[in-house]
Amino acid sequence: MKNMKMVDAIREALREEMLHDEDVFLLGEALGGVQGGSFRVTKGLDEEFGKARVVDTAISEAAIGGVAVGAAAYGMRPVVEIMFGSLMPLVADEIHNQAGTLHYVSGGKINCPCVIRTCNWMRIISGPHHCGNIDALWVNSPGIKAVAPSTPYDAKGLLKTAIRDNDPVIFLEYSPLYTKTGDVPEEEYFVPIGKADIKREGKDVTIICYATTVGDALESAELMEKEGVSVEVLDLRTIIPYDKEAIRASVEKTGRVVIAYEGYKTGGVGSEIAAFIAEECIDSLIAPVLRVACKDVPNPSNSILIENISIGKREVIDAIRRVME
Amino acid sequence: MKNMKMVDAIREALREEMLHDEDVFLLGEALGGVQGGSFRVTKGLDEEFGKARVVDTAISEAAIGGVAVGAAAYGMRPVVEIMFGSLMPLVADEIHNQAGTLHYVSGGKINCPCVIRTCNWMRIISGPHHCGNIDALWVNSPGIKAVAPSTPYDAKGLLKTAIRDNDPVIFLEYSPLYTKTGDVPEEEYFVPIGKADIKREGKDVTIICYATTVGDALESAELMEKEGVSVEVLDLRTIIPYDKEAIRASVEKTGRVVIAYEGYKTGGVGSEIAAFIAEECIDSLIAPVLRVACKDVPNPSNSILIENISIGKREVIDAIRRVME
Amino acid sequence: MMLDMEDRLDIYQKMLQIRSSELKMCELFKKGEIVGHMLPCLGQEAIPSTLAKVYAPDDYLVTAHRGGGHYMAKGCDFNAMWAELYGRATGTTKGRGGQIHLMDMSHFAMTGNAVVGQHWGIATGAGFVARKRGKIVVAVGGEGSTNRGIFHESLNMATVQKLPILYVVEFNNNQMGNTCEETTAGTRIANRAFAYDIPGATVDGNDPDAIYSKAIEYVDHIRSGKGPCLLECITGKWTDSVSNIRQLPEVLEKIKSPENDCIARFEVKLRAEGILTDALEKACKNRAQEMLQAALTFAQNSPLPNPSDGMDDVFSQPV
Amino acid sequence: MMLDMEDRLDIYQKMLQIRSSELKMCELFKKGEIVGHMLPCLGQEAIPSTLAKVYAPDDYLVTAHRGGGHYMAKGCDFNAMWAELYGRATGTTKGRGGQIHLMDMSHFAMTGNAVVGQHWGIATGAGFVARKRGKIVVAVGGEGSTNRGIFHESLNMATVQKLPILYVVEFNNNQMGNTCEETTAGTRIANRAFAYDIPGATVDGNDPDAIYSKAIEYVDHIRSGKGPCLLECITGKWTDSVSNIRQLPEVLEKIKSPENDCIARFEVKLRAEGILTDALEKACKNRAQEMLQAALTFAQNSPLPNPSDGMDDVFSQPV
Ligand SMILES: Cc1ncc(C[n+]2csc(CCOP(=O)(O)OP(=O)(O)O)c2C)c(N)n1
Ligand SMILES: Cc1ncc(C[n+]2csc(CCOP(=O)(O)OP(=O)(O)O)c2C)c(N)n1
Ligand SMILES: [Mg+2]
Ligand SMILES: [Mg+2]
């Protein structure tokens, strides 16, 4: 085991997969050179692998998406970067209509093994065009998988799996998590797509969360423990297709659910999870299914205002108290 | 009252608003000339109002969206057309990041009164790039309103309201509804955005639906009546912001809910409605909240296959029976 | 470089194959025997047929929505195409995509896409693979599709990366009813090449010899690693969509003249050069009809998909 | 047409205002006194200052992310800008948008947008309004933003519709670290005008006289109803973002030479022509400092927004 930051774990996954398969290549804006990616994720990889495998592009998100689809269809494994989450709408057709339908509409004959990485800038003061929440953008897109890891271990293992997966995968990074450290095995490993992880066991309430909200949930669980409430923290890890069995098992055990997600509340990832529970697990429920999420407001560029529309421990604890009533 | 097709009701709304305010103009692909819009919605309007007010454009969806935002910001009232729903991802940034945030991020100083009309081709054999379901695309976008009328009356009244609204409104048309007829008043009227309509009263089950599924729901209700089940049909009309009070009132009355929407089930509009109910109306529920929706499969270009993944009366009735168990 | 006799006859044969197939498609659609969204390339047959002499069988071909002719010209499975038109399980996409999503990866052909312009970006992605594997990409779309931003992003990226891509524009001055006067700036689409300092030219797209000589020059340039080129082929399409054909026979009568019809015109030329004789013409036409008949028979005898088949293949492995 | 003395001094004054304000912004950010995402236009001051002589006060101005200089040059509320940088309720967007979303519609200025390139489409929309109201639009963005497809779609649509838009490119050969060599095809961005058969030219963007003479020629063309033009201004930006400035003072020392610095160069020119004297220079600089001081005072004395204010204005009316 070695202790490392998530940013380094992600870079290690990219590097290992590029060494493993020479058809893996990276493409995006300012990945190489001095910049090394907006958050230094790809730093140094251009030197190691050359400019043909770490391709810096113009500001052309649609073409970046098109390249992901075309290169994947013709047999390579592109890992492209969209600089930040708020820009994902620029590549929405390439995701929804192209990558998402290609395997199906080709009669199962063409695979589309591409990874689209992007970084969410939540909890940072950069305004609505940088810090928008876009985690729910592909939940309604058949054929698309999306993962959002919360630890260096999960990030590395999921990214390696995503790169070897034969379907398009959206890989969501969160800027506040890059510097979080965690243990990562020395030996090679993979984390499966579609499997949630119980980050903490509990019996009174299940918090369903992913990415940044996992930390909030774990800290909240710790605090609630002192009040005698036993909180289970279920880290989805994969947003879509999400792990129905894990959710069902946890809800059956606790009967109370709080879904915490750092996205706009309405129509968010948590809405789908709540709908699934209301449809398939309602008999286990002994409390309403609460969603703890950002307010439906564009993200302002002002910490005073951000504070008021975003979520954290306080909101999670609040919700736990409410379902415990 | 006059009886008219929905396509004519929509055209009448456009025409009346163009007569009422010379800052209203239409822009899109093949709106004028012989074509008159892919579904003849705008037929003849170019002759009446001239090419400066019925603007035919190149195949440039992003620019169409950009024009909607820019023209609205500078004080006109553009009503733009995106030829069909599947193309809406091409204009996703203009909707999510630009139109959706402008009023907010300008400190409430700039309005963005644009309407983006598009036609969904559901239940038609044109494949995944034409018949994709995109009704849920903006439910997670603060600042965006979206309506999806089911009758000529609602269509005309909602479109007139949308054009006069000072915020961006997505106006969803459905090709199978264009030829459906209904009564429309001779005198001017408006239908409010954000208000649902009980299209049929009932006391055992509430079907929440909109656009094409309203017809399915009404026919199903008719049939279930014979089995002694009293079905309430709640037509959302506005997808976002949806009418929470109407939903709450109906759920309190019936205790059983089926949500029928012609979109992919996972992460769909119905997921949000179900989540709302699970969060705020759970005490009224005496059955699971069922979603009747399309399977999470790209829409194939083959009626045999379409049949199997899409929804209609059969699926609605099935769900009613299940919640009545 | 010029085409030799054999090549020209191959082109002629392909033109006939495409013409007879597309006509049959219109006819059967009109009769209601086949259904769906279908965009024939009637009147434009010279372009796909000639390009097939320009690229190698294992080069990549990526087109927009009007890709049927290109699919056929590249030698993709013709029977499977017809099975697709009939919505059969043996169709090239298992009866799922229909005519606007024809693809055959065993021939490196992505000749279907119904979001106009998106194929330019996909072709650019294919260019990265082609560059690595020593192949080229031929990317084809209508002039209308060049007004989508992705066309511009693609040309810019391909030029910077020196990707081996021949971008071909089928200029028929029609985009679902609109003409370029209403929609498109600039005198020629080929001028858009100037923006990126790459070679660009306009040729008579109804003349295989004209298409070939410029295309092969560009392909040499591309294969030598110098990056993409833009070739605009002026042509005319006779019908936008099968559902728009009102009186196909009359239309065909009117245009079957060497001025408008690339096939009639090529026949005149081949005859003048002594390449085409009555007997040979007849043999070629028979051959086209035979191929078509065989494909129709295959299609008609193929099974329909099971309703539940439509649930497969959303992902490459069940999740 | 040439600038007269008064105009040139106005330009000089605006350059000073922008320079002193942007420098102060960097300084205060470094100190941590102001926070957020800020993109100064240091080194590029000649362009906004000169364009302000080209458009009328009620013409429309739409820029990309690096719009601060244009906001100031158009005469938008300077105090409100500084209040915005301080995140105050009196800020131009009530402390919500910050520096990259500066806008002031009372001056017809949408001088902020952080999705690079999207402003081109918005400017095109403004063009429809301008056409109707007898105004023009000046649209400004970096060379990097011209690689987005929306730039191409906008130019094409504006040309066909003969919209009164001057598209201005601030070419600083830098896009968050990448240079054009790595990203951009074609020798000059102005060449992209050829694609649409509209006038396009490249000028020295650090020279107000050069910018003005071409811009005013183009504006005449535009006002006469002939459609858009494309003007590329070569300049250099000294810093990408406030957070990228490591040793600003050293940078400034090095570049404060007439070769690199548009202000130093303009001063030399104005002096040579006898327009600028020591006294006048001092007066102008004092004036810039006074304006800045007043704005700082206004900002610092302004109230912060209430946390709940951030919930307002999602829609124009509560829903
Ligand atoms: C992005 C997009 N916009 C609009 C359409 C509708 N549409 C289908 S074909 C077509 C015209 C295409 O014109 P062109 O590219 O010239 O090709 P042609 O049909 O002439 O071969 C249009 C507008 C579409 N499918 N995709
Ligand atoms: C669509 C988009 N892609 C990427 C970014 C990240 N980004 C912000 S500024 C910038 C560089 C822009 O370069 P240019 O247009 O030349 O303007 P400059 O910053 O040089 O003024 C980039 C890539 C963004 N904000 N939007
Ligand atoms: Mg065309
Ligand atoms: Mg730049």
Short mmCIF file of C-alpha atoms and ligand atoms in Angstrom, two decimals, chain C residues 143 172 174 237, ligand 3:
data_model
loop_
_atom_site.label_atom_id
_atom_site.label_comp_id
_atom_site.label_asym_id
_atom_site.label_seq_id
_atom_site.Cartn_x
_atom_site.Cartn_y
_atom_site.Cartn_z
CA GLU C 143 -22.92 21.05 -48.26
CA ASN C 172 -26.35 19.54 -54.26
CA ASN C 174 -30.31 21.61 -51.15
CA LYS C 237 -29.88 15.17 -55.88
MG MG E 3 -27.33 19.21 -49.73
#
